[in-house]
Structures are given as C-alpha cells and as structure tokens.
Amino acid sequence: MPTVSWDPTGPFIKMIDQRLLPHEFRFLELHNLEELTVAIKTMAVRGAPALGAAAAYGLALVAMQSSAETVDSLRDELDAAATEIEQSRPTAVNMKWALERILKETGEKEILDPEDLRAEILAGAKAIAEEDVLTNRKMAAFGAALLPDPSLVIHHCNTGALATVDHGTALGVVRTAHEQGKQIHVLVDETRPRLQGARLTAWELQQAGIPFDIISDNAAGYFLASAEVDAVLVGADRVAANGDVANKIGTYMLALAANDNLVPFYCVAPTSTFDLACPTGELIPIEERDPKEVLDIVQDGHPVAPQDSTARNPAFDITPNRLVTAFITERGVLRPPFAENIRQILKTKE
Amino acid sequence: MPTVSWDPTGPFIKMIDQRLLPHEFRFLELHNLEELTVAIKTMAVRGAPALGAAAAYGLALVAMQSSAETVDSLRDELDAAATEIEQSRPTAVNMKWALERILKETGEKEILDPEDLRAEILAGAKAIAEEDVLTNRKMAAFGAALLPDPSLVIHHCNTGALATVDHGTALGVVRTAHEQGKQIHVLVDETRPRLQGARLTAWELQQAGIPFDIISDNAAGYFLASAEVDAVLVGADRVAANGDVANKIGTYMLALAANDNLVPFYCVAPTSTFDLACPTGELIPIEERDPKEVLDIVQDGHPVAPQDSTARNPAFDITPNRLVTAFITERGVLRPPFAENIRQILKTKE
C-alpha cells in the first residue's frame, strides 16, 4: 500500500496519516491545496521522497479543481500553487524538484486546451510517484551489496516506505538486504524530538520481520565505539553540490561518531535530492519548528519539562561532506571527490 | 536545602526524591540499607557527588543500626555494606571513593568501643557531605573565570545542586557565573532517556532565574556548528588516570561536536571523581539499564514505540581524553597532558 497515492474518485490524495502510527493505521484524504499544506506542515506526510510525490499530486489536485478556462490562466494558478506547496517545508528539496519537473515538462509542450494541461499534470505527478518506487529499489540493491552478512547497522529517523512512496531509501537498503537473506540487525535511533525512529522505523521493521533495538540518539556513539557496528545508514532532505547533507537533526553528530570510529557512513538519496543550485550546506535553509515538539513529552504520566520552559527546535542539521563515506543513489554509489562525482552522475541519463 | 542530608531523629537519610521533579518536590526518608540501594538503583538520588554523600550516610546508617558488640564485628558489617552500596551503581566512582575514605580513616585509628566507631563513621560521612559543597564552590569559581560575558553554553544531563549535596559541578559553574553578574544563557540538552536535563536542570535554572532553552540532544551539533556557543560544560561519573571520561550517555557525541567546531569542552569534576586505579576509559564498567527507560515515552497520549519493541540502554559512554579541553577541579584547572597533570594534582594536598 503506497504511502501517498492518487484516488481518482474524488479526486483526492490518499496518504497514510503518519501522526497516528504506530497505534493507529489510518488513511487521510486530502481534497484541496490547503488540506495538503496542513498535512505537510503537521507531518502527516514526511520524508523527502514522499513529500515530493505529495507535492506532485497536490499540483494535480489544483489543476483538476481549477475553473481556469485558458491554458495561460491555469498555468498561472499552477505556478502560484507550486510556490505555496514548496514553502510549506523549506529544507527538503524534493518538493521543489517534483514541482519544477512537472511544470517544466508541461511548459515545454504546446498545449491549447486546459483539459489537456490538466491531464498532462496528472500524468507527470503519477510518473514521479511510480518512478520513486523503482528508484528506491535500485538504490537499495546498490546499498545492500555494501553490507556484510551478518550486519549491525545504525539508522536515523525514518527513511522507509513511509518516507517514500514505497520501500524506502536508507531503510530500503535494509529491506533489500533482508530480502536477500542477509542477517541484518538495526539499532534504531529513536530520533528526538518527533521520534520518527521509535514511532515509524520500529513499526516498519516489526511489520517486515527485521530484528531491531530502539536506542536513545545519545547511545549511538557508545555502540559505534564498541566496534560492533558495520554501517550507519541515513537518508537526506537535500544534498548540496559539494556533498554537504541536510538531514534530520542529529545526523551531524551521528556522522562524527561514525567517522571517529571508522564506521562507513552511507547517505542513501535519489538524484532528485541533490541540489546543484546550492553550492554548500551552509546555504540550505534549516526549518526551526514549534518548541512544543521538544517540550510535549510525558513520562510516568507527567509532563517532563517544568511549566513555562522554552525550547529551540531546529529540524535539520548539516553534515559536512568530509564525514560521508559514500552516497548511494539510483544511478550508483558515489565516492569522493563528491563535487566532481555528483556533477558527473547528475549529467548522465540512465 | 541540601539534596542529601542526615536526620538524627531517626536516624534516617533525607533526600529530595528526584524521580518526582519537576511536578512534585518531596523528601524521601531512607531508614535502612535496602531502602538506600533501591533509591540509588531507581535514581531517586543520582549524580556522582550526591551518590558519594548518600553512600557515606548509608554507611553511617548501617553503623547506627548494627547490633554488633565488638569493633571487629562492626567493621565486618561495614565492609559488607560498603560492597553492597558500591555495587548498586557501577559506573560512578564517587560511592567507592567516599566509602573507602571513611573505612580507611576509621580503619587507621585504634578504636576499642563500637560506639566510638559508630561516631567516627558518622563524622566521616558528615565531613564528606559538607566538603562537597565547598568543593563545588571552588570548582565553580575556577570554571566561571573561563566563561566570557555574555556566554551561551551547552549543558548535558544534570550536574546541579541535585547531582551534588548543593550548588553543583558543571551547573555550579553556571550558577557562580550568574551570581557574578555574567549573562549566561544555557542550552539544556534534554538528555534522553531519563531526561535529567529537561526534568532537573531546567527546573534548577528556572528556580535560579537563569535563562535557558531546552533542546533535543540531537540539536547540540547544530548549535555548535552555528559558532554561537562559547563552551560545553559537563560533569563526570568517573575520570580514568589518562583523562578519559565516563559520563552520561551522549557526552561522547557532544564532545565530538564541540571538538569539530573548536568550542571548549570543559569537564567539571572534583578530584574524588578521578580514579588513578583505572588507567583508561575502556576499563570503566558501563551500566546498561532497563530498556523500559527508552521505551516508556508517551506523546499525544499514546506510547510512541510499537508494542513488543526491544531496546538497548547503556547509561554512560566514554569520552576520550583528546576531546577534553580542560578539567575543572576544586584544586584548579587541568589542561593536557592529562595523565601527568592528573597524577600531579591528585598528589598535592590543598
């Protein structure tokens, strides 16, 4: 069951409501642009590739619902909608990538009837969602080949089926290695503050029958220093042209600990996550989210933080390229020098 | 109000029950050895120096309650009790230090009446508790002198009044700098899994009127990379002879991030935390605690982790000496080469 899909009966976007997992598995139906941006901001859908597909379907929804009677006025509406969707979360580049790809492909065609443009937009969105699964399968195969058997891996955040249309990026590597019969055990970073690891990754692994232990993010360094960990696997929300990685908060410290113990640190990301327009990580905008996400934590029936406490809540950090062992993309494994190899691989068409 | 004190009316040990903070401030009365070891294991009392004082008073409690009629049989009981207390938490060396100091000092004296031995044991315990506050004040003054004005500091776990008899070690530095009129703002690592930062450090800072923001432990790297942080301050549960530090889980990754950004990483620890008998950090036993501490987390009214999830829960990690900028002790500030300077400072009597 794909995480994000198009339901023609509404039409509406159908997605797994990730805010309710693991205690409840429920689908959400998004009927308009506003419902989509709320779903994105509140993280009912999250994960860079899943956001890309959601954004693409959002554009299709706008096209379907528009009352525009000319191609030009429909194009104007789509441009405005794309900007609105893109700005709903600033760090992951996949929404921008998906929206630009559809607008560019349809923009290059001479279309006279707005109905034809609507059909093209929907076809473009569907192509992005369908390609995502193939892309993930390819990355996973490249990545699985890098894991010894048996393997103990550390995984941060959620990069599984739930973060994509299906299968996953970093967690897709684990899934494929498991499918291949390799014995993989995952140390699941719980991933504060939103706990996507404990909440979503653990749930996916349990469903797939892959053994795991949840750890506090603080414990990753301890296990890396123990010399028992074979690899660290993470996804990415945006990779700069030089290989700096914006990813879920905590990735940078995890990469430092991997590096300090000579454990391979693999960033599993489709080429759609690479942003050649962004020379270095410093230029990637980092979203700071509601402090409540840090403060709303309950143990033993009581809120943990004292009343009136304040918090800071950056959602992502930048891992410098020097800490990345390799990028695993759908076109192959990239090793340093990254600036050159990223440029090369983005030029090649499959 | 000291965190741990002796109440002669029972006699019993009186301590702030740290499991209930910040929503409830309540004292716990410990009437016997078993109640003490339960309080230590469940972390009603925690923090290396507070554990040292609690252990010392525990020995006094055993002495008072013993029905031994000879000094020799009382000494045997005390030795057995010391072993039991020491083993209730293996990583912090301060319990061992306190117990050995009292047993050694009283062991060197020729005591003929068990009543005299009881009095000596109690006096030794009281001396340890009283000295702790003076020690903390001295460390704090050395440490505060190292902080610029204004300062933004990152602090891990709780090392405040609650972790000691009063004032604190690393947080004592913050308290003293604040008392001196310096503008100190603290980024409080929430410190998963037990959340001593969000729970206890935030509470202490709020009481003291020192401004702070709670952050997820994952966010420390982001702030260190921002070039706005002036220092990282941590305590220690045990420092090996070479300067390797056993401290709350997550300290190692925090030290890596400080080091990677050239931010001073200060370990504030009394000389009682240094263990010359332990050559390197690898030899320090690391306690692994109940997985429930990782799994029992609730958000939005629901347990976060899927049912039947498993977890790993090491409570401490080792920060290699190369990542420590300086140790702040009650006898002064220690800089590298640590092996030599630690040996020197432990030799000098104040």
Short mmCIF file of C-alpha atoms in Angstrom, two decimals, chain A residues 90-217:
data_model
loop_
_atom_site.label_atom_id
_atom_site.label_comp_id
_atom_site.label_asym_id
_atom_site.label_seq_id
_atom_site.Cartn_x
_atom_site.Cartn_y
_atom_site.Cartn_z
CA PRO A 90 11.73 24.68 3.25
CA THR A 91 14.56 22.17 3.78
CA ALA A 92 13.77 19.09 1.67
CA VAL A 93 14.43 19.89 -1.97
CA ASN A 94 12.28 17.06 -3.36
CA MET A 95 9.07 19.08 -3.42
CA LYS A 96 10.79 21.78 -5.44
CA TRP A 97 12.30 19.15 -7.70
CA ALA A 98 8.97 17.41 -8.35
CA LEU A 99 7.04 20.61 -8.96
CA GLU A 100 9.69 22.08 -11.26
CA ARG A 101 9.94 18.86 -13.22
CA ILE A 102 6.20 18.75 -13.91
CA LEU A 103 5.94 22.44 -14.71
CA LYS A 104 8.98 22.29 -16.97
CA GLU A 105 7.85 19.17 -18.86
CA THR A 106 4.36 20.53 -19.39
CA GLY A 107 5.68 24.03 -20.03
CA GLU A 108 7.78 22.81 -22.93
CA LYS A 109 4.75 21.35 -24.69
CA GLU A 110 2.40 23.34 -26.84
CA ILE A 111 -0.92 22.75 -25.15
CA LEU A 112 -4.04 24.56 -26.32
CA ASP A 113 -6.81 23.07 -24.22
CA PRO A 114 -6.72 23.44 -20.42
CA GLU A 115 -8.16 19.92 -20.16
CA ASP A 116 -5.08 18.60 -21.92
CA LEU A 117 -2.86 20.51 -19.49
CA ARG A 118 -4.79 19.02 -16.56
CA ALA A 119 -4.23 15.53 -17.95
CA GLU A 120 -0.53 16.19 -18.51
CA ILE A 121 -0.04 17.49 -14.97
CA LEU A 122 -1.70 14.41 -13.51
CA ALA A 123 0.35 12.12 -15.74
CA GLY A 124 3.53 13.92 -14.61
CA ALA A 125 2.58 13.50 -10.96
CA LYS A 126 1.82 9.81 -11.40
CA ALA A 127 5.14 9.29 -13.16
CA ILE A 128 7.01 10.83 -10.22
CA ALA A 129 5.24 8.58 -7.72
CA GLU A 130 5.75 5.46 -9.81
CA GLU A 131 9.40 6.22 -10.51
CA ASP A 132 10.04 6.71 -6.81
CA VAL A 133 9.48 3.04 -6.05
CA LEU A 134 11.75 1.93 -8.90
CA THR A 135 14.39 4.44 -7.82
CA ASN A 136 14.27 3.13 -4.26
CA ARG A 137 14.61 -0.47 -5.41
CA LYS A 138 17.69 0.43 -7.44
CA MET A 139 19.32 2.34 -4.57
CA ALA A 140 18.51 -0.48 -2.20
CA ALA A 141 20.25 -3.01 -4.42
CA PHE A 142 23.40 -0.86 -4.64
CA GLY A 143 23.32 -0.33 -0.87
CA ALA A 144 22.60 -3.92 0.12
CA ALA A 145 25.68 -5.01 -1.78
CA LEU A 146 27.79 -2.88 0.57
CA LEU A 147 26.53 -4.57 3.75
CA PRO A 148 28.38 -7.59 5.14
CA ASP A 149 26.39 -10.62 6.29
CA PRO A 150 25.56 -10.52 9.17
CA SER A 151 25.37 -6.76 9.71
CA LEU A 152 24.61 -4.47 12.60
CA VAL A 153 23.56 -1.06 11.30
CA ILE A 154 22.52 2.21 12.93
CA HIS A 155 19.66 4.04 11.29
CA HIS A 156 18.47 7.60 11.99
CA CYS A 157 14.93 8.99 11.64
CA ASN A 158 12.59 7.18 9.25
CA THR A 159 13.62 6.60 5.67
CA GLY A 160 11.40 3.64 4.97
CA ALA A 161 8.28 3.01 2.94
CA LEU A 162 6.64 5.76 4.98
CA ALA A 163 9.23 8.35 3.94
CA THR A 164 8.79 7.50 0.27
CA VAL A 165 6.03 6.18 -1.95
CA ASP A 166 7.19 2.68 -1.03
CA HIS A 167 10.23 0.60 0.05
CA GLY A 168 12.36 3.48 1.34
CA THR A 169 15.82 4.96 0.87
CA ALA A 170 18.21 4.08 3.73
CA LEU A 171 15.67 1.68 5.22
CA GLY A 172 15.07 0.36 1.71
CA VAL A 173 18.69 -0.83 1.79
CA VAL A 174 17.92 -2.73 4.99
CA ARG A 175 14.72 -4.17 3.48
CA THR A 176 16.50 -5.38 0.35
CA ALA A 177 19.43 -6.86 2.30
CA HIS A 178 16.87 -8.71 4.46
CA GLU A 179 15.01 -9.91 1.35
CA GLN A 180 18.33 -11.21 0.03
CA GLY A 181 18.61 -13.37 3.14
CA LYS A 182 21.29 -11.33 4.88
CA GLN A 183 21.07 -11.21 8.66
CA ILE A 184 20.57 -7.54 9.43
CA HIS A 185 20.02 -6.16 12.90
CA VAL A 186 19.12 -2.49 13.19
CA LEU A 187 19.88 -0.13 16.06
CA VAL A 188 17.02 2.34 15.63
CA ASP A 189 17.83 5.90 16.72
CA GLU A 190 14.58 7.00 18.34
CA THR A 191 15.17 10.41 16.72
CA ARG A 192 14.04 13.13 19.06
CA PRO A 193 12.09 15.29 19.04
CA ARG A 194 9.49 13.75 16.72
CA LEU A 195 10.62 10.20 17.42
CA GLN A 196 10.26 9.01 13.83
CA GLY A 197 12.65 6.17 14.63
CA ALA A 198 10.81 4.76 17.65
CA ARG A 199 7.45 5.53 16.09
CA LEU A 200 7.78 4.73 12.39
CA THR A 201 11.02 2.87 11.68
CA ALA A 202 10.44 0.41 14.52
CA TRP A 203 6.91 -0.16 13.22
CA GLU A 204 8.14 -0.80 9.66
CA LEU A 205 10.84 -3.17 10.84
CA GLN A 206 8.39 -5.05 13.01
CA GLN A 207 5.99 -5.40 10.06
CA ALA A 208 8.84 -6.66 7.88
CA GLY A 209 10.13 -9.09 10.49
CA ILE A 210 13.56 -7.46 10.64
CA PRO A 211 15.14 -7.58 14.13
CA PHE A 212 15.93 -4.28 15.83
CA ASP A 213 16.55 -2.49 19.10
CA ILE A 214 15.47 1.08 19.72
CA ILE A 215 18.19 3.27 21.25
CA SER A 216 18.22 6.84 22.51
CA ASP A 217 20.03 9.01 19.97
#
